[in-house]
Amino acid sequence: MRAREPGAGALALLLNLPASLVLLLVLAWPVLYAGWLSLHEVSLRQLRTGEMPFTGLANYARLFRDDVFWLALQHTLVFVGISVALEVTIGLAVALVIEDDRVALARVTRVLLLVPWGVPPVVNGLLWSFIFNAQYGYLNRALLALGVLREPVNWLGDPTLAMGAVIVAYVWRTTPFNILLYHAGLRGIPPEYYEAASVDGASGWRGFWHITLPLLRPVIAVSLILRTAFGFMVFDEIFAITQGGPGNATWVAAWYTYRTAFQPPFNVGLGAASAWVLALILALTGLAYARLVGRRLETA
């Protein structure tokens, strides 16, 4: 008797089971373990002895009473808002330029734009820390030679300039990701739409506003969700360029978590609570993006 073949749903579940188990072990287990740590008093001594007293929500209460945590969260929101806006704007502008085959260097630019994206984040931070150095940095030397500055500027030592320097370094590395997304989206727009708009007398700006932007909306939504999530998790540039300084001027949420958990007094439980709060903010932000974009697409 011929064996009964599994249905489409059962077959899909069976084929995805190995990958699901790997994701469960690699992603879900560390997240759940961090949540368990956030409910306990955990330090180096407790990790060594294995005795971790249960404290309930005490770590979260302590976290919300910490002014430095709120300052780091405020800095994170500023960092994410400015960096994502720059990534989207610059990425879309560059994608439109390199999409035009009439530009002589368009093909070369498509290759060169991958260079910043391929630089490791810590290496990128070290590179820009040399550029922004007040004594021998190339930025000061160039601006002094052009007559823009009369004396060197301490970019990384000024609390009002340090965050801007980190944002510049971060955006330089991450914008090529957006450029590639938008370039792929532009390639998927049929040229007949623009030809029809041109026949109807529409200008280039009206074609961009009524054709390009609406058709790129799903791509922009994906880039917003991804870049916002990665922006909230920024750490490498902070570590390599400012290490949170000067003072607390460039403390962000991920840096707060790192300093709390892995530097004296090594309060791992409080650091895990901070990480979970950050994860909750990311989840809520992603849901808000998804609902907003979903409604826009339904009404489009």
CSV table of C-alpha atoms in Angstrom, one decimal:
chain,number,residue,atom,x,y,z
A,1,MET,CA,0.0,0.0,0.0
A,2,ARG,CA,1.4,3.4,-1.0
A,3,ALA,CA,2.3,5.6,1.9
A,4,ARG,CA,0.4,8.8,2.3
A,5,GLU,CA,2.3,11.9,1.3
A,6,PRO,CA,2.5,14.7,3.8
A,7,GLY,CA,0.5,17.9,3.2
A,8,ALA,CA,2.0,21.2,2.1
A,9,GLY,CA,1.8,22.6,5.7
A,10,ALA,CA,3.4,19.5,7.3
A,11,LEU,CA,6.1,19.4,4.6
A,12,ALA,CA,6.9,23.1,5.1
A,13,LEU,CA,7.2,22.5,8.9
A,14,LEU,CA,9.4,19.5,8.4
A,15,LEU,CA,11.8,21.3,6.1
A,16,ASN,CA,12.0,24.3,8.4
A,17,LEU,CA,12.5,22.3,11.5
A,18,PRO,CA,16.4,22.1,11.4
A,19,ALA,CA,16.8,25.8,10.8
A,20,SER,CA,14.2,26.6,13.5
A,21,LEU,CA,16.2,24.5,16.0
A,22,VAL,CA,19.4,26.2,15.1
A,23,LEU,CA,17.8,29.6,15.5
A,24,LEU,CA,16.3,28.5,18.8
A,25,LEU,CA,19.7,27.6,20.2
A,26,VAL,CA,21.7,30.5,18.7
A,27,LEU,CA,19.2,33.3,19.2
A,28,ALA,CA,16.3,32.4,21.6
A,29,TRP,CA,18.4,30.7,24.3
A,30,PRO,CA,20.8,33.6,24.9
A,31,VAL,CA,17.9,36.1,25.0
A,32,LEU,CA,15.9,34.0,27.5
A,33,TYR,CA,19.0,33.4,29.6
A,34,ALA,CA,19.7,37.2,29.6
A,35,GLY,CA,16.1,37.6,30.8
A,36,TRP,CA,16.7,35.1,33.6
A,37,LEU,CA,19.9,36.9,34.6
A,38,SER,CA,18.0,40.2,34.8
A,39,LEU,CA,15.8,38.8,37.5
A,40,HIS,CA,18.8,37.8,39.7
A,41,GLU,CA,21.7,39.4,41.5
A,42,VAL,CA,24.6,38.5,39.3
A,43,SER,CA,28.2,39.6,39.6
A,44,LEU,CA,31.6,38.0,39.0
A,45,ARG,CA,31.4,36.4,42.4
A,46,GLN,CA,28.0,34.9,41.8
A,47,LEU,CA,29.1,33.7,38.4
A,48,ARG,CA,32.1,32.0,39.9
A,49,THR,CA,30.1,30.4,42.8
A,50,GLY,CA,26.9,29.8,40.8
A,51,GLU,CA,24.8,31.3,43.6
A,52,MET,CA,22.6,33.9,42.1
A,53,PRO,CA,19.9,35.2,44.5
A,54,PHE,CA,16.5,35.9,42.9
A,55,THR,CA,15.7,39.6,43.1
A,56,GLY,CA,12.6,39.9,40.9
A,57,LEU,CA,12.2,43.3,39.3
A,58,ALA,CA,14.8,45.0,41.5
A,59,ASN,CA,17.3,45.4,38.7
A,60,TYR,CA,14.6,47.1,36.5
A,61,ALA,CA,13.7,49.4,39.4
A,62,ARG,CA,17.3,50.3,39.9
A,63,LEU,CA,17.7,50.8,36.2
A,64,PHE,CA,14.8,53.2,35.9
A,65,ARG,CA,16.1,55.2,38.8
A,66,ASP,CA,19.5,55.6,37.2
A,67,ASP,CA,19.9,59.1,35.6
A,68,VAL,CA,22.8,57.8,33.4
A,69,PHE,CA,20.5,55.2,31.9
A,70,TRP,CA,17.9,57.8,30.9
A,71,LEU,CA,20.7,60.1,29.6
A,72,ALA,CA,22.1,57.2,27.5
A,73,LEU,CA,18.6,56.4,26.2
A,74,GLN,CA,18.1,60.1,25.2
A,75,HIS,CA,21.5,60.1,23.4
A,76,THR,CA,20.4,56.9,21.6
A,77,LEU,CA,17.2,58.4,20.3
A,78,VAL,CA,19.1,61.5,19.1
A,79,PHE,CA,21.7,59.2,17.4
A,80,VAL,CA,19.1,57.0,15.8
A,81,GLY,CA,17.0,60.0,14.5
A,82,ILE,CA,19.8,61.9,12.9
A,83,SER,CA,21.7,58.9,11.6
A,84,VAL,CA,18.6,57.2,10.0
A,85,ALA,CA,17.5,60.5,8.4
A,86,LEU,CA,21.0,61.0,6.9
A,87,GLU,CA,21.2,57.4,5.7
A,88,VAL,CA,17.8,57.5,4.0
A,89,THR,CA,18.4,60.9,2.4
A,90,ILE,CA,22.0,60.4,1.3
A,91,GLY,CA,21.3,56.8,0.2
A,92,LEU,CA,18.4,57.7,-2.0
A,93,ALA,CA,20.2,60.7,-3.5
A,94,VAL,CA,23.3,58.6,-4.4
A,95,ALA,CA,21.1,55.7,-5.7
A,96,LEU,CA,19.4,58.1,-8.0
A,97,VAL,CA,22.7,59.4,-9.3
A,98,ILE,CA,24.3,56.1,-10.0
A,99,GLU,CA,21.1,54.8,-11.5
A,100,ASP,CA,21.5,57.3,-14.3
A,101,ASP,CA,23.8,55.5,-16.9
A,102,ARG,CA,24.5,58.9,-18.5
A,103,VAL,CA,26.7,59.7,-15.5
A,104,ALA,CA,30.2,58.8,-16.6
A,105,LEU,CA,31.4,57.4,-13.3
A,106,ALA,CA,28.2,55.7,-12.4
A,107,ARG,CA,29.5,52.1,-12.9
A,108,VAL,CA,32.7,52.8,-11.0
A,109,THR,CA,30.8,54.4,-8.2
A,110,ARG,CA,28.6,51.3,-7.8
A,111,VAL,CA,31.7,49.3,-7.0
A,112,LEU,CA,33.5,52.0,-4.8
A,113,LEU,CA,30.4,52.6,-2.6
A,114,LEU,CA,30.8,49.0,-1.3
A,115,VAL,CA,34.2,49.9,0.3
A,116,PRO,CA,32.9,51.7,3.4
A,117,TRP,CA,30.3,48.9,4.0
A,118,GLY,CA,33.1,46.4,3.9
A,119,VAL,CA,35.2,48.1,6.6
A,120,PRO,CA,34.8,46.4,10.0
A,121,PRO,CA,33.0,48.7,12.5
A,122,VAL,CA,35.9,48.9,15.0
A,123,VAL,CA,38.4,49.6,12.2
A,124,ASN,CA,36.0,52.3,10.9
A,125,GLY,CA,36.0,53.8,14.3
A,126,LEU,CA,39.7,53.9,14.6
A,127,LEU,CA,40.0,55.4,11.1
A,128,TRP,CA,37.7,58.2,12.0
A,129,SER,CA,39.3,58.7,15.4
A,130,PHE,CA,42.5,59.6,13.6
A,131,ILE,CA,40.6,61.9,11.2
A,132,PHE,CA,39.0,63.8,14.1
A,133,ASN,CA,42.1,63.9,16.2
A,134,ALA,CA,42.7,67.5,17.4
A,135,GLN,CA,46.5,67.4,17.1
A,136,TYR,CA,47.3,65.4,13.9
A,137,GLY,CA,43.9,64.7,12.4
A,138,TYR,CA,43.4,65.1,8.7
A,139,LEU,CA,40.1,67.0,9.1
A,140,ASN,CA,41.7,69.8,11.1
A,141,ARG,CA,44.7,69.9,8.7
A,142,ALA,CA,42.5,70.1,5.6
A,143,LEU,CA,40.2,72.8,7.1
A,144,LEU,CA,43.2,74.8,8.3
A,145,ALA,CA,44.8,74.6,4.8
A,146,LEU,CA,41.6,75.8,3.2
A,147,GLY,CA,41.3,78.7,5.6
A,148,VAL,CA,38.0,77.5,7.1
A,149,LEU,CA,39.5,77.2,10.6
A,150,ARG,CA,42.0,79.5,12.3
A,151,GLU,CA,42.9,77.0,15.0
A,152,PRO,CA,42.5,73.2,15.4
A,153,VAL,CA,39.1,72.1,16.8
A,154,ASN,CA,38.9,69.4,19.5
A,155,TRP,CA,36.2,67.4,17.8
A,156,LEU,CA,36.2,64.5,20.2
A,157,GLY,CA,36.8,66.5,23.3
A,158,ASP,CA,33.9,68.9,22.9
A,159,PRO,CA,30.6,67.5,24.3
A,160,THR,CA,28.6,69.3,21.7
A,161,LEU,CA,30.7,68.0,18.8
A,162,ALA,CA,31.6,64.4,19.9
A,163,MET,CA,28.2,62.9,19.1
A,164,GLY,CA,28.2,64.5,15.7
A,165,ALA,CA,31.6,63.0,15.0
A,166,VAL,CA,30.4,59.5,15.9
A,167,ILE,CA,27.3,60.0,13.7
A,168,VAL,CA,29.5,61.0,10.7
A,169,ALA,CA,31.7,57.9,11.1
A,170,TYR,CA,28.7,55.6,11.5
A,171,VAL,CA,26.7,57.1,8.6
A,172,TRP,CA,29.8,56.8,6.3
A,173,ARG,CA,30.0,53.1,7.0
A,174,THR,CA,26.3,52.2,6.9
A,175,THR,CA,24.9,54.4,4.1
A,176,PRO,CA,26.1,52.0,1.3
A,177,PHE,CA,23.6,49.5,2.6
A,178,ASN,CA,20.7,51.9,1.9
A,179,ILE,CA,22.2,52.8,-1.5
A,180,LEU,CA,22.2,49.1,-2.5
A,181,LEU,CA,18.6,48.7,-1.4
A,182,TYR,CA,17.4,51.8,-3.2
A,183,HIS,CA,19.4,51.0,-6.3
A,184,ALA,CA,17.8,47.5,-6.5
A,185,GLY,CA,14.4,49.1,-6.0
A,186,LEU,CA,15.0,51.7,-8.7
A,187,ARG,CA,16.0,48.9,-11.1
A,188,GLY,CA,12.7,47.3,-10.5
A,189,ILE,CA,10.6,50.3,-11.7
A,190,PRO,CA,9.6,49.9,-15.4
A,191,PRO,CA,11.0,52.8,-17.5
A,192,GLU,CA,7.7,52.9,-19.3
A,193,TYR,CA,6.2,54.7,-16.3
A,194,TYR,CA,8.6,57.6,-16.7
A,195,GLU,CA,8.2,57.7,-20.4
A,196,ALA,CA,4.4,57.9,-20.0
A,197,ALA,CA,4.8,60.7,-17.4
A,198,SER,CA,7.2,62.6,-19.8
A,199,VAL,CA,4.6,62.3,-22.6
A,200,ASP,CA,2.0,63.8,-20.3
A,201,GLY,CA,4.4,66.7,-19.6
A,202,ALA,CA,5.4,65.8,-16.1
A,203,SER,CA,8.7,67.2,-14.9
A,204,GLY,CA,11.5,65.2,-13.4
A,205,TRP,CA,10.5,66.3,-9.9
A,206,ARG,CA,6.9,65.3,-10.4
A,207,GLY,CA,8.0,61.9,-11.7
A,208,PHE,CA,10.2,61.4,-8.6
A,209,TRP,CA,7.3,62.4,-6.3
A,210,HIS,CA,4.5,60.5,-8.0
A,211,ILE,CA,6.3,57.5,-9.4
A,212,THR,CA,9.7,56.9,-7.7
A,213,LEU,CA,8.8,57.5,-4.1
A,214,PRO,CA,5.4,55.5,-4.1
A,215,LEU,CA,7.0,52.5,-5.7
A,216,LEU,CA,10.1,52.7,-3.4
A,217,ARG,CA,7.9,52.9,-0.3
A,218,PRO,CA,8.3,49.2,0.7
A,219,VAL,CA,12.1,49.4,0.2
A,220,ILE,CA,12.3,52.5,2.3
A,221,ALA,CA,10.2,50.8,5.0
A,222,VAL,CA,12.6,47.9,5.1
A,223,SER,CA,15.6,50.2,5.3
A,224,LEU,CA,14.0,52.2,8.1
A,225,ILE,CA,13.2,49.2,10.2
A,226,LEU,CA,16.7,47.7,9.7
A,227,ARG,CA,18.7,50.9,10.1
A,228,THR,CA,16.6,51.9,13.2
A,229,ALA,CA,17.3,48.5,14.8
A,230,PHE,CA,21.0,48.7,14.0
A,231,GLY,CA,21.2,52.3,15.2
A,232,PHE,CA,19.8,51.4,18.6
A,233,MET,CA,22.5,48.8,18.9
A,234,VAL,CA,25.4,51.1,17.9
A,235,PHE,CA,28.5,50.2,20.0
A,236,ASP,CA,31.6,49.7,17.9
A,237,GLU,CA,32.1,53.3,16.8
A,238,ILE,CA,31.4,54.5,20.3
A,239,PHE,CA,34.0,52.1,21.7
A,240,ALA,CA,36.7,52.9,19.1
A,241,ILE,CA,36.2,56.7,18.9
A,242,THR,CA,35.0,58.2,22.2
A,243,GLN,CA,34.4,55.3,24.7
A,244,GLY,CA,31.4,57.3,25.9
A,245,GLY,CA,33.3,60.5,26.4
A,246,PRO,CA,33.9,63.3,26.9
A,247,GLY,CA,32.2,62.7,30.2
A,248,ASN,CA,28.8,61.0,29.4
A,249,ALA,CA,28.3,63.0,26.2
A,250,THR,CA,28.3,59.9,23.9
A,251,TRP,CA,26.8,57.3,26.2
A,252,VAL,CA,24.2,55.3,24.3
A,253,ALA,CA,22.1,52.4,25.5
A,254,ALA,CA,24.4,49.6,24.2
A,255,TRP,CA,27.4,51.3,25.8
A,256,TYR,CA,25.6,51.6,29.1
A,257,THR,CA,24.8,47.9,29.0
A,258,TYR,CA,28.5,47.1,28.3
A,259,ARG,CA,29.9,49.4,31.0
A,260,THR,CA,27.4,48.1,33.5
A,261,ALA,CA,27.9,44.4,32.9
A,262,PHE,CA,31.5,44.1,31.8
A,263,GLN,CA,33.4,46.8,33.7
A,264,PRO,CA,33.6,47.3,37.5
A,265,PRO,CA,31.6,46.6,39.5
A,266,PHE,CA,30.5,44.0,36.9
A,267,ASN,CA,26.7,44.1,37.6
A,268,VAL,CA,25.7,41.5,35.0
A,269,GLY,CA,22.1,41.4,36.3
A,270,LEU,CA,21.6,45.2,35.8
A,271,GLY,CA,23.3,45.0,32.4
A,272,ALA,CA,20.9,42.2,31.3
A,273,ALA,CA,17.9,44.3,32.5
A,274,SER,CA,19.2,47.2,30.3
A,275,ALA,CA,19.6,44.9,27.3
A,276,TRP,CA,16.0,43.6,27.8
A,277,VAL,CA,14.6,47.1,27.9
A,278,LEU,CA,16.5,48.0,24.8
A,279,ALA,CA,15.2,44.8,23.1
A,280,LEU,CA,11.6,45.8,24.1
A,281,ILE,CA,12.0,49.3,22.6
A,282,LEU,CA,13.3,47.8,19.4
A,283,ALA,CA,10.4,45.4,19.2
A,284,LEU,CA,7.8,48.1,19.8
A,285,THR,CA,9.5,50.3,17.2
A,286,GLY,CA,9.5,47.5,14.6
A,287,LEU,CA,5.8,46.9,15.2
A,288,ALA,CA,5.0,50.6,14.9
A,289,TYR,CA,7.0,50.8,11.6
A,290,ALA,CA,5.2,47.7,10.3
A,291,ARG,CA,1.7,48.9,11.1
A,292,LEU,CA,2.4,52.4,9.7
A,293,VAL,CA,3.8,51.1,6.5
A,294,GLY,CA,1.1,48.5,6.2
A,295,ARG,CA,-1.6,51.1,6.4
A,296,ARG,CA,0.2,53.3,3.9
A,297,LEU,CA,0.5,50.5,1.4
A,298,GLU,CA,-3.2,49.5,1.8
A,299,THR,CA,-4.3,53.1,1.1
A,300,ALA,CA,-1.8,53.6,-1.8
